[in-house]
Amino acid sequence: MTDDDNYVLHTGKPIIGKIERTLLPNGTWNQVITTKIPMYDRGGQIIGTMGITRDMTMYANLEQERTNMMQSAFSVLGRTLAVRDPYTYGHNHNVANISEKVGRELGWDENRLLSLRLAAEMHDLGKISIPLDILNKPGKLNDAEYRLIQEHVKTSYDIIKDSHFPALFANAIYQHHERLDGSGYPRGLKEGEILPEARVLAVSDVLESMSSYRPYRESLGIDKALDELEKGRNLHYDAAIVDIITKLADNNGRKPFWLDN
Ligand SMILES: [Fe+2]
């Protein structure tokens, strides 16, 4: 008798759609889905179980292949951006690494983490429309230049919004410069109007951009970035996310914890 049968017999609770993956000796995965329900006699006593197990390997492989293709398409898009502007590409990628770690600490499931990661990889894609001499200009930007930089959010959103991704994906990108007190852009959204995904992107974005070298300035350092986040805790940035980021940084001796190996 299997563990599943024992569980159903002893608890009387059904098992519905339990998915199990097994690594086969040839290195491929086998995936099955099991449903099992209790059977009762006339007196209401459980006398056995009834169930069905279906081999889902082919569907699972197809699904995995689709996910791989989608991730490849994103990485081609990212590398295209890198040809023109390696700093924005590196920034997007690092923000994706940070965001994924934060999402994991928040207990988000793998699907949600994948969406968050892809949104992060694309969040500054709209900077492709900004002339490089403005993007990399040392010193202070004038008002017109600053407005142009701000437009990258809408451009990123416009590029993504009509694709076949959940609306949340494009909206998280659209909101990544919003701040809890309404002082962000482009729409001055507040508190509950800002998606959790966008809050993660916002905090990860500040940490990465302040900690990293840019052609127009030296790195400001991770301590300064964490100070900025602490100052804006609850005012600009989600307090729980600031705490997670600070913990991740502390656990890594206040060194960048998001770099690829
Ligand atoms: Fe941005």
mmCIF file with all atom_site columns, C-alpha atoms in Angstrom, residues 61-243:
data_model
loop_
_atom_site.group_PDB
_atom_site.id
_atom_site.type_symbol
_atom_site.label_atom_id
_atom_site.label_alt_id
_atom_site.label_comp_id
_atom_site.label_asym_id
_atom_site.label_entity_id
_atom_site.label_seq_id
_atom_site.pdbx_PDB_ins_code
_atom_site.Cartn_x
_atom_site.Cartn_y
_atom_site.Cartn_z
_atom_site.occupancy
_atom_site.B_iso_or_equiv
_atom_site.pdbx_formal_charge
_atom_site.auth_seq_id
_atom_site.auth_comp_id
_atom_site.auth_asym_id
_atom_site.auth_atom_id
_atom_site.pdbx_PDB_model_num
ATOM 1   C CA . ASN A 1 61  ? 8.214  18.683 -20.887 1.00 0.00 ? 61  ASN A CA 1
ATOM 2   C CA . LEU A 1 62  ? 6.227  20.773 -23.376 1.00 0.00 ? 62  LEU A CA 1
ATOM 3   C CA . GLU A 1 63  ? 5.467  23.330 -20.674 1.00 0.00 ? 63  GLU A CA 1
ATOM 4   C CA . GLN A 1 64  ? 9.124  23.439 -19.640 1.00 0.00 ? 64  GLN A CA 1
ATOM 5   C CA . GLU A 1 65  ? 10.181 23.896 -23.263 1.00 0.00 ? 65  GLU A CA 1
ATOM 6   C CA . ARG A 1 66  ? 7.763  26.821 -23.637 1.00 0.00 ? 66  ARG A CA 1
ATOM 7   C CA . THR A 1 67  ? 9.114  28.432 -20.490 1.00 0.00 ? 67  THR A CA 1
ATOM 8   C CA . ASN A 1 68  ? 12.700 27.941 -21.725 1.00 0.00 ? 68  ASN A CA 1
ATOM 9   C CA . MET A 1 69  ? 11.804 29.514 -25.093 1.00 0.00 ? 69  MET A CA 1
ATOM 10  C CA . MET A 1 70  ? 10.195 32.491 -23.399 1.00 0.00 ? 70  MET A CA 1
ATOM 11  C CA . GLN A 1 71  ? 13.221 33.005 -21.149 1.00 0.00 ? 71  GLN A CA 1
ATOM 12  C CA . SER A 1 72  ? 15.532 32.713 -24.161 1.00 0.00 ? 72  SER A CA 1
ATOM 13  C CA . ALA A 1 73  ? 13.498 35.340 -26.027 1.00 0.00 ? 73  ALA A CA 1
ATOM 14  C CA . PHE A 1 74  ? 13.878 37.644 -23.042 1.00 0.00 ? 74  PHE A CA 1
ATOM 15  C CA . SER A 1 75  ? 17.569 37.048 -22.784 1.00 0.00 ? 75  SER A CA 1
ATOM 16  C CA . VAL A 1 76  ? 18.028 37.790 -26.531 1.00 0.00 ? 76  VAL A CA 1
ATOM 17  C CA . LEU A 1 77  ? 16.125 41.035 -25.990 1.00 0.00 ? 77  LEU A CA 1
ATOM 18  C CA . GLY A 1 78  ? 18.318 41.823 -22.982 1.00 0.00 ? 78  GLY A CA 1
ATOM 19  C CA . ARG A 1 79  ? 21.544 41.114 -24.870 1.00 0.00 ? 79  ARG A CA 1
ATOM 20  C CA . THR A 1 80  ? 20.319 43.313 -27.740 1.00 0.00 ? 80  THR A CA 1
ATOM 21  C CA . LEU A 1 81  ? 19.922 46.123 -25.222 1.00 0.00 ? 81  LEU A CA 1
ATOM 22  C CA . ALA A 1 82  ? 23.406 45.305 -23.873 1.00 0.00 ? 82  ALA A CA 1
ATOM 23  C CA . VAL A 1 83  ? 25.005 45.961 -27.282 1.00 0.00 ? 83  VAL A CA 1
ATOM 24  C CA . ARG A 1 84  ? 23.907 49.580 -27.041 1.00 0.00 ? 84  ARG A CA 1
ATOM 25  C CA . ASP A 1 85  ? 23.857 50.136 -23.298 1.00 0.00 ? 85  ASP A CA 1
ATOM 26  C CA . PRO A 1 86  ? 25.620 47.481 -21.174 1.00 0.00 ? 86  PRO A CA 1
ATOM 27  C CA . TYR A 1 87  ? 24.969 49.376 -17.919 1.00 0.00 ? 87  TYR A CA 1
ATOM 28  C CA . THR A 1 88  ? 21.190 49.284 -18.239 1.00 0.00 ? 88  THR A CA 1
ATOM 29  C CA . TYR A 1 89  ? 21.348 45.621 -19.216 1.00 0.00 ? 89  TYR A CA 1
ATOM 30  C CA . GLY A 1 90  ? 23.546 44.831 -16.182 1.00 0.00 ? 90  GLY A CA 1
ATOM 31  C CA . HIS A 1 91  ? 21.267 46.895 -13.956 1.00 0.00 ? 91  HIS A CA 1
ATOM 32  C CA . ASN A 1 92  ? 18.122 45.068 -15.164 1.00 0.00 ? 92  ASN A CA 1
ATOM 33  C CA . HIS A 1 93  ? 19.791 41.717 -14.621 1.00 0.00 ? 93  HIS A CA 1
ATOM 34  C CA . ASN A 1 94  ? 21.064 42.569 -11.129 1.00 0.00 ? 94  ASN A CA 1
ATOM 35  C CA . VAL A 1 95  ? 17.659 43.982 -10.137 1.00 0.00 ? 95  VAL A CA 1
ATOM 36  C CA . ALA A 1 96  ? 16.158 40.663 -11.297 1.00 0.00 ? 96  ALA A CA 1
ATOM 37  C CA . ASN A 1 97  ? 18.567 38.749 -9.033  1.00 0.00 ? 97  ASN A CA 1
ATOM 38  C CA . ILE A 1 98  ? 17.765 40.999 -6.057  1.00 0.00 ? 98  ILE A CA 1
ATOM 39  C CA . SER A 1 99  ? 14.012 40.896 -6.690  1.00 0.00 ? 99  SER A CA 1
ATOM 40  C CA . GLU A 1 100 ? 13.981 37.120 -6.933  1.00 0.00 ? 100 GLU A CA 1
ATOM 41  C CA . LYS A 1 101 ? 15.760 36.804 -3.569  1.00 0.00 ? 101 LYS A CA 1
ATOM 42  C CA . VAL A 1 102 ? 13.300 39.259 -1.992  1.00 0.00 ? 102 VAL A CA 1
ATOM 43  C CA . GLY A 1 103 ? 10.301 37.435 -3.501  1.00 0.00 ? 103 GLY A CA 1
ATOM 44  C CA . ARG A 1 104 ? 11.633 34.162 -2.118  1.00 0.00 ? 104 ARG A CA 1
ATOM 45  C CA . GLU A 1 105 ? 11.912 35.715 1.358   1.00 0.00 ? 105 GLU A CA 1
ATOM 46  C CA . LEU A 1 106 ? 8.309  36.888 0.958   1.00 0.00 ? 106 LEU A CA 1
ATOM 47  C CA . GLY A 1 107 ? 7.312  33.252 0.366   1.00 0.00 ? 107 GLY A CA 1
ATOM 48  C CA . TRP A 1 108 ? 6.093  33.776 -3.209  1.00 0.00 ? 108 TRP A CA 1
ATOM 49  C CA . ASP A 1 109 ? 5.629  30.649 -5.362  1.00 0.00 ? 109 ASP A CA 1
ATOM 50  C CA . GLU A 1 110 ? 7.820  29.775 -8.351  1.00 0.00 ? 110 GLU A CA 1
ATOM 51  C CA . ASN A 1 111 ? 5.366  31.168 -10.949 1.00 0.00 ? 111 ASN A CA 1
ATOM 52  C CA . ARG A 1 112 ? 5.159  34.489 -9.185  1.00 0.00 ? 112 ARG A CA 1
ATOM 53  C CA . LEU A 1 113 ? 8.947  34.578 -8.810  1.00 0.00 ? 113 LEU A CA 1
ATOM 54  C CA . LEU A 1 114 ? 9.367  33.912 -12.545 1.00 0.00 ? 114 LEU A CA 1
ATOM 55  C CA . SER A 1 115 ? 7.011  36.798 -13.445 1.00 0.00 ? 115 SER A CA 1
ATOM 56  C CA . LEU A 1 116 ? 8.806  39.084 -10.999 1.00 0.00 ? 116 LEU A CA 1
ATOM 57  C CA . ARG A 1 117 ? 12.183 38.104 -12.419 1.00 0.00 ? 117 ARG A CA 1
ATOM 58  C CA . LEU A 1 118 ? 11.110 38.687 -16.032 1.00 0.00 ? 118 LEU A CA 1
ATOM 59  C CA . ALA A 1 119 ? 9.496  42.026 -15.135 1.00 0.00 ? 119 ALA A CA 1
ATOM 60  C CA . ALA A 1 120 ? 12.776 43.062 -13.482 1.00 0.00 ? 120 ALA A CA 1
ATOM 61  C CA . GLU A 1 121 ? 14.827 41.973 -16.515 1.00 0.00 ? 121 GLU A CA 1
ATOM 62  C CA . MET A 1 122 ? 12.701 44.302 -18.651 1.00 0.00 ? 122 MET A CA 1
ATOM 63  C CA . HIS A 1 123 ? 11.911 47.124 -16.242 1.00 0.00 ? 123 HIS A CA 1
ATOM 64  C CA . ASP A 1 124 ? 14.287 49.720 -17.753 1.00 0.00 ? 124 ASP A CA 1
ATOM 65  C CA . LEU A 1 125 ? 14.021 48.481 -21.353 1.00 0.00 ? 125 LEU A CA 1
ATOM 66  C CA . GLY A 1 126 ? 12.424 51.838 -22.264 1.00 0.00 ? 126 GLY A CA 1
ATOM 67  C CA . LYS A 1 127 ? 15.804 53.552 -21.766 1.00 0.00 ? 127 LYS A CA 1
ATOM 68  C CA . ILE A 1 128 ? 16.538 52.329 -25.280 1.00 0.00 ? 128 ILE A CA 1
ATOM 69  C CA . SER A 1 129 ? 14.694 55.455 -26.494 1.00 0.00 ? 129 SER A CA 1
ATOM 70  C CA . ILE A 1 130 ? 16.951 57.867 -24.549 1.00 0.00 ? 130 ILE A CA 1
ATOM 71  C CA . PRO A 1 131 ? 20.104 59.253 -26.215 1.00 0.00 ? 131 PRO A CA 1
ATOM 72  C CA . LEU A 1 132 ? 23.208 57.750 -24.579 1.00 0.00 ? 132 LEU A CA 1
ATOM 73  C CA . ASP A 1 133 ? 24.801 61.139 -23.920 1.00 0.00 ? 133 ASP A CA 1
ATOM 74  C CA . ILE A 1 134 ? 21.831 62.025 -21.691 1.00 0.00 ? 134 ILE A CA 1
ATOM 75  C CA . LEU A 1 135 ? 21.656 58.583 -20.111 1.00 0.00 ? 135 LEU A CA 1
ATOM 76  C CA . ASN A 1 136 ? 25.351 58.716 -19.205 1.00 0.00 ? 136 ASN A CA 1
ATOM 77  C CA . LYS A 1 137 ? 25.675 62.445 -18.602 1.00 0.00 ? 137 LYS A CA 1
ATOM 78  C CA . PRO A 1 138 ? 27.890 63.266 -15.612 1.00 0.00 ? 138 PRO A CA 1
ATOM 79  C CA . GLY A 1 139 ? 26.562 65.914 -13.238 1.00 0.00 ? 139 GLY A CA 1
ATOM 80  C CA . LYS A 1 140 ? 23.093 67.316 -12.885 1.00 0.00 ? 140 LYS A CA 1
ATOM 81  C CA . LEU A 1 141 ? 20.431 66.842 -15.547 1.00 0.00 ? 141 LEU A CA 1
ATOM 82  C CA . ASN A 1 142 ? 18.342 69.827 -16.612 1.00 0.00 ? 142 ASN A CA 1
ATOM 83  C CA . ASP A 1 143 ? 14.541 69.618 -16.349 1.00 0.00 ? 143 ASP A CA 1
ATOM 84  C CA . ALA A 1 144 ? 14.022 68.595 -19.974 1.00 0.00 ? 144 ALA A CA 1
ATOM 85  C CA . GLU A 1 145 ? 16.630 65.842 -19.675 1.00 0.00 ? 145 GLU A CA 1
ATOM 86  C CA . TYR A 1 146 ? 15.142 64.600 -16.421 1.00 0.00 ? 146 TYR A CA 1
ATOM 87  C CA . ARG A 1 147 ? 11.664 64.470 -17.983 1.00 0.00 ? 147 ARG A CA 1
ATOM 88  C CA . LEU A 1 148 ? 13.093 62.503 -20.895 1.00 0.00 ? 148 LEU A CA 1
ATOM 89  C CA . ILE A 1 149 ? 14.708 59.995 -18.508 1.00 0.00 ? 149 ILE A CA 1
ATOM 90  C CA . GLN A 1 150 ? 11.387 59.610 -16.683 1.00 0.00 ? 150 GLN A CA 1
ATOM 91  C CA . GLU A 1 151 ? 9.680  58.674 -19.925 1.00 0.00 ? 151 GLU A CA 1
ATOM 92  C CA . HIS A 1 152 ? 11.524 55.334 -19.921 1.00 0.00 ? 152 HIS A CA 1
ATOM 93  C CA . VAL A 1 153 ? 8.839  53.914 -17.611 1.00 0.00 ? 153 VAL A CA 1
ATOM 94  C CA . LYS A 1 154 ? 6.031  54.562 -20.086 1.00 0.00 ? 154 LYS A CA 1
ATOM 95  C CA . THR A 1 155 ? 8.207  53.343 -22.976 1.00 0.00 ? 155 THR A CA 1
ATOM 96  C CA . SER A 1 156 ? 8.990  50.070 -21.143 1.00 0.00 ? 156 SER A CA 1
ATOM 97  C CA . TYR A 1 157 ? 5.275  49.675 -20.420 1.00 0.00 ? 157 TYR A CA 1
ATOM 98  C CA . ASP A 1 158 ? 4.259  50.398 -24.014 1.00 0.00 ? 158 ASP A CA 1
ATOM 99  C CA . ILE A 1 159 ? 6.726  47.835 -25.362 1.00 0.00 ? 159 ILE A CA 1
ATOM 100 C CA . ILE A 1 160 ? 5.446  45.117 -23.005 1.00 0.00 ? 160 ILE A CA 1
ATOM 101 C CA . LYS A 1 161 ? 1.734  45.876 -22.574 1.00 0.00 ? 161 LYS A CA 1
ATOM 102 C CA . ASP A 1 162 ? 0.381  44.315 -25.766 1.00 0.00 ? 162 ASP A CA 1
ATOM 103 C CA . SER A 1 163 ? 2.373  41.100 -25.445 1.00 0.00 ? 163 SER A CA 1
ATOM 104 C CA . HIS A 1 164 ? 0.888  37.863 -24.179 1.00 0.00 ? 164 HIS A CA 1
ATOM 105 C CA . PHE A 1 165 ? 1.880  38.361 -20.559 1.00 0.00 ? 165 PHE A CA 1
ATOM 106 C CA . PRO A 1 166 ? -0.419 38.774 -17.591 1.00 0.00 ? 166 PRO A CA 1
ATOM 107 C CA . ALA A 1 167 ? -1.400 42.447 -17.114 1.00 0.00 ? 167 ALA A CA 1
ATOM 108 C CA . LEU A 1 168 ? 0.379  42.364 -13.766 1.00 0.00 ? 168 LEU A CA 1
ATOM 109 C CA . PHE A 1 169 ? 3.682  41.966 -15.544 1.00 0.00 ? 169 PHE A CA 1
ATOM 110 C CA . ALA A 1 170 ? 3.422  45.224 -17.530 1.00 0.00 ? 170 ALA A CA 1
ATOM 111 C CA . ASN A 1 171 ? 1.799  47.057 -14.627 1.00 0.00 ? 171 ASN A CA 1
ATOM 112 C CA . ALA A 1 172 ? 4.620  46.159 -12.227 1.00 0.00 ? 172 ALA A CA 1
ATOM 113 C CA . ILE A 1 173 ? 7.063  47.681 -14.737 1.00 0.00 ? 173 ILE A CA 1
ATOM 114 C CA . TYR A 1 174 ? 4.847  50.751 -15.141 1.00 0.00 ? 174 TYR A CA 1
ATOM 115 C CA . GLN A 1 175 ? 4.871  51.323 -11.374 1.00 0.00 ? 175 GLN A CA 1
ATOM 116 C CA . HIS A 1 176 ? 8.535  50.736 -10.527 1.00 0.00 ? 176 HIS A CA 1
ATOM 117 C CA . HIS A 1 177 ? 9.256  54.445 -9.875  1.00 0.00 ? 177 HIS A CA 1
ATOM 118 C CA . GLU A 1 178 ? 6.093  55.055 -7.840  1.00 0.00 ? 178 GLU A CA 1
ATOM 119 C CA . ARG A 1 179 ? 6.562  55.820 -4.122  1.00 0.00 ? 179 ARG A CA 1
ATOM 120 C CA . LEU A 1 180 ? 4.198  54.994 -1.232  1.00 0.00 ? 180 LEU A CA 1
ATOM 121 C CA . ASP A 1 181 ? 3.561  58.678 -0.372  1.00 0.00 ? 181 ASP A CA 1
ATOM 122 C CA . GLY A 1 182 ? 2.590  59.533 -3.948  1.00 0.00 ? 182 GLY A CA 1
ATOM 123 C CA . SER A 1 183 ? 5.844  61.371 -4.727  1.00 0.00 ? 183 SER A CA 1
ATOM 124 C CA . GLY A 1 184 ? 6.907  58.935 -7.463  1.00 0.00 ? 184 GLY A CA 1
ATOM 125 C CA . TYR A 1 185 ? 6.243  58.931 -11.192 1.00 0.00 ? 185 TYR A CA 1
ATOM 126 C CA . PRO A 1 186 ? 4.678  58.676 -13.741 1.00 0.00 ? 186 PRO A CA 1
ATOM 127 C CA . ARG A 1 187 ? 1.256  58.709 -12.069 1.00 0.00 ? 187 ARG A CA 1
ATOM 128 C CA . GLY A 1 188 ? 1.925  59.565 -8.404  1.00 0.00 ? 188 GLY A CA 1
ATOM 129 C CA . LEU A 1 189 ? 0.242  56.373 -7.193  1.00 0.00 ? 189 LEU A CA 1
ATOM 130 C CA . LYS A 1 190 ? 0.010  55.806 -3.431  1.00 0.00 ? 190 LYS A CA 1
ATOM 131 C CA . GLU A 1 191 ? 0.183  52.936 -0.932  1.00 0.00 ? 191 GLU A CA 1
ATOM 132 C CA . GLY A 1 192 ? -2.377 50.253 -1.905  1.00 0.00 ? 192 GLY A CA 1
ATOM 133 C CA . GLU A 1 193 ? -2.449 51.430 -5.520  1.00 0.00 ? 193 GLU A CA 1
ATOM 134 C CA . ILE A 1 194 ? 1.095  50.125 -5.955  1.00 0.00 ? 194 ILE A CA 1
ATOM 135 C CA . LEU A 1 195 ? 1.458  46.417 -6.709  1.00 0.00 ? 195 LEU A CA 1
ATOM 136 C CA . PRO A 1 196 ? 3.627  44.298 -4.384  1.00 0.00 ? 196 PRO A CA 1
ATOM 137 C CA . GLU A 1 197 ? 5.759  43.364 -7.417  1.00 0.00 ? 197 GLU A CA 1
ATOM 138 C CA . ALA A 1 198 ? 6.368  47.059 -8.169  1.00 0.00 ? 198 ALA A CA 1
ATOM 139 C CA . ARG A 1 199 ? 7.323  47.684 -4.528  1.00 0.00 ? 199 ARG A CA 1
ATOM 140 C CA . VAL A 1 200 ? 9.937  44.930 -4.759  1.00 0.00 ? 200 VAL A CA 1
ATOM 141 C CA . LEU A 1 201 ? 11.256 46.367 -8.038  1.00 0.00 ? 201 LEU A CA 1
ATOM 142 C CA . ALA A 1 202 ? 11.424 49.887 -6.546  1.00 0.00 ? 202 ALA A CA 1
ATOM 143 C CA . VAL A 1 203 ? 13.529 48.868 -3.541  1.00 0.00 ? 203 VAL A CA 1
ATOM 144 C CA . SER A 1 204 ? 15.771 46.510 -5.555  1.00 0.00 ? 204 SER A CA 1
ATOM 145 C CA . ASP A 1 205 ? 16.227 49.246 -8.175  1.00 0.00 ? 205 ASP A CA 1
ATOM 146 C CA . VAL A 1 206 ? 17.462 51.814 -5.620  1.00 0.00 ? 206 VAL A CA 1
ATOM 147 C CA . LEU A 1 207 ? 19.797 49.320 -3.963  1.00 0.00 ? 207 LEU A CA 1
ATOM 148 C CA . GLU A 1 208 ? 21.367 48.245 -7.256  1.00 0.00 ? 208 GLU A CA 1
ATOM 149 C CA . SER A 1 209 ? 21.674 51.650 -8.883  1.00 0.00 ? 209 SER A CA 1
ATOM 150 C CA . MET A 1 210 ? 23.200 53.360 -5.842  1.00 0.00 ? 210 MET A CA 1
ATOM 151 C CA . SER A 1 211 ? 25.607 50.468 -5.157  1.00 0.00 ? 211 SER A CA 1
ATOM 152 C CA . SER A 1 212 ? 26.903 50.137 -8.710  1.00 0.00 ? 212 SER A CA 1
ATOM 153 C CA . TYR A 1 213 ? 29.347 52.084 -10.805 1.00 0.00 ? 213 TYR A CA 1
ATOM 154 C CA . ARG A 1 214 ? 27.863 54.180 -13.600 1.00 0.00 ? 214 ARG A CA 1
ATOM 155 C CA . PRO A 1 215 ? 29.743 55.901 -16.427 1.00 0.00 ? 215 PRO A CA 1
ATOM 156 C CA . TYR A 1 216 ? 28.686 59.260 -14.931 1.00 0.00 ? 216 TYR A CA 1
ATOM 157 C CA . ARG A 1 217 ? 29.634 58.523 -11.303 1.00 0.00 ? 217 ARG A CA 1
ATOM 158 C CA . GLU A 1 218 ? 31.441 56.151 -8.978  1.00 0.00 ? 218 GLU A CA 1
ATOM 159 C CA . SER A 1 219 ? 29.484 53.618 -6.922  1.00 0.00 ? 219 SER A CA 1
ATOM 160 C CA . LEU A 1 220 ? 27.930 55.293 -3.872  1.00 0.00 ? 220 LEU A CA 1
ATOM 161 C CA . GLY A 1 221 ? 28.296 52.052 -1.919  1.00 0.00 ? 221 GLY A CA 1
ATOM 162 C CA . ILE A 1 222 ? 25.861 49.596 -0.423  1.00 0.00 ? 222 ILE A CA 1
ATOM 163 C CA . ASP A 1 223 ? 25.811 51.352 2.988   1.00 0.00 ? 223 ASP A CA 1
ATOM 164 C CA . LYS A 1 224 ? 24.641 54.607 1.418   1.00 0.00 ? 224 LYS A CA 1
ATOM 165 C CA . ALA A 1 225 ? 21.989 52.733 -0.565  1.00 0.00 ? 225 ALA A CA 1
ATOM 166 C CA . LEU A 1 226 ? 20.713 51.038 2.606   1.00 0.00 ? 226 LEU A CA 1
ATOM 167 C CA . ASP A 1 227 ? 20.705 54.418 4.411   1.00 0.00 ? 227 ASP A CA 1
ATOM 168 C CA . GLU A 1 228 ? 18.585 55.891 1.627   1.00 0.00 ? 228 GLU A CA 1
ATOM 169 C CA . LEU A 1 229 ? 16.152 52.947 1.853   1.00 0.00 ? 229 LEU A CA 1
ATOM 170 C CA . GLU A 1 230 ? 15.995 53.271 5.645   1.00 0.00 ? 230 GLU A CA 1
ATOM 171 C CA . LYS A 1 231 ? 15.280 57.008 5.347   1.00 0.00 ? 231 LYS A CA 1
ATOM 172 C CA . GLY A 1 232 ? 12.453 56.279 2.924   1.00 0.00 ? 232 GLY A CA 1
ATOM 173 C CA . ARG A 1 233 ? 11.131 53.313 4.903   1.00 0.00 ? 233 ARG A CA 1
ATOM 174 C CA . ASN A 1 234 ? 7.302  53.470 4.990   1.00 0.00 ? 234 ASN A CA 1
ATOM 175 C CA . LEU A 1 235 ? 7.443  56.880 3.291   1.00 0.00 ? 235 LEU A CA 1
ATOM 176 C CA . HIS A 1 236 ? 8.721  55.877 -0.142  1.00 0.00 ? 236 HIS A CA 1
ATOM 177 C CA . TYR A 1 237 ? 9.480  52.210 0.220   1.00 0.00 ? 237 TYR A CA 1
ATOM 178 C CA . ASP A 1 238 ? 7.639  49.205 1.612   1.00 0.00 ? 238 ASP A CA 1
ATOM 179 C CA . ALA A 1 239 ? 9.038  48.662 5.125   1.00 0.00 ? 239 ALA A CA 1
ATOM 180 C CA . ALA A 1 240 ? 8.900  44.840 4.968   1.00 0.00 ? 240 ALA A CA 1
ATOM 181 C CA . ILE A 1 241 ? 10.889 44.857 1.712   1.00 0.00 ? 241 ILE A CA 1
ATOM 182 C CA . VAL A 1 242 ? 13.471 47.306 3.091   1.00 0.00 ? 242 VAL A CA 1
ATOM 183 C CA . ASP A 1 243 ? 13.898 44.982 6.099   1.00 0.00 ? 243 ASP A CA 1
#
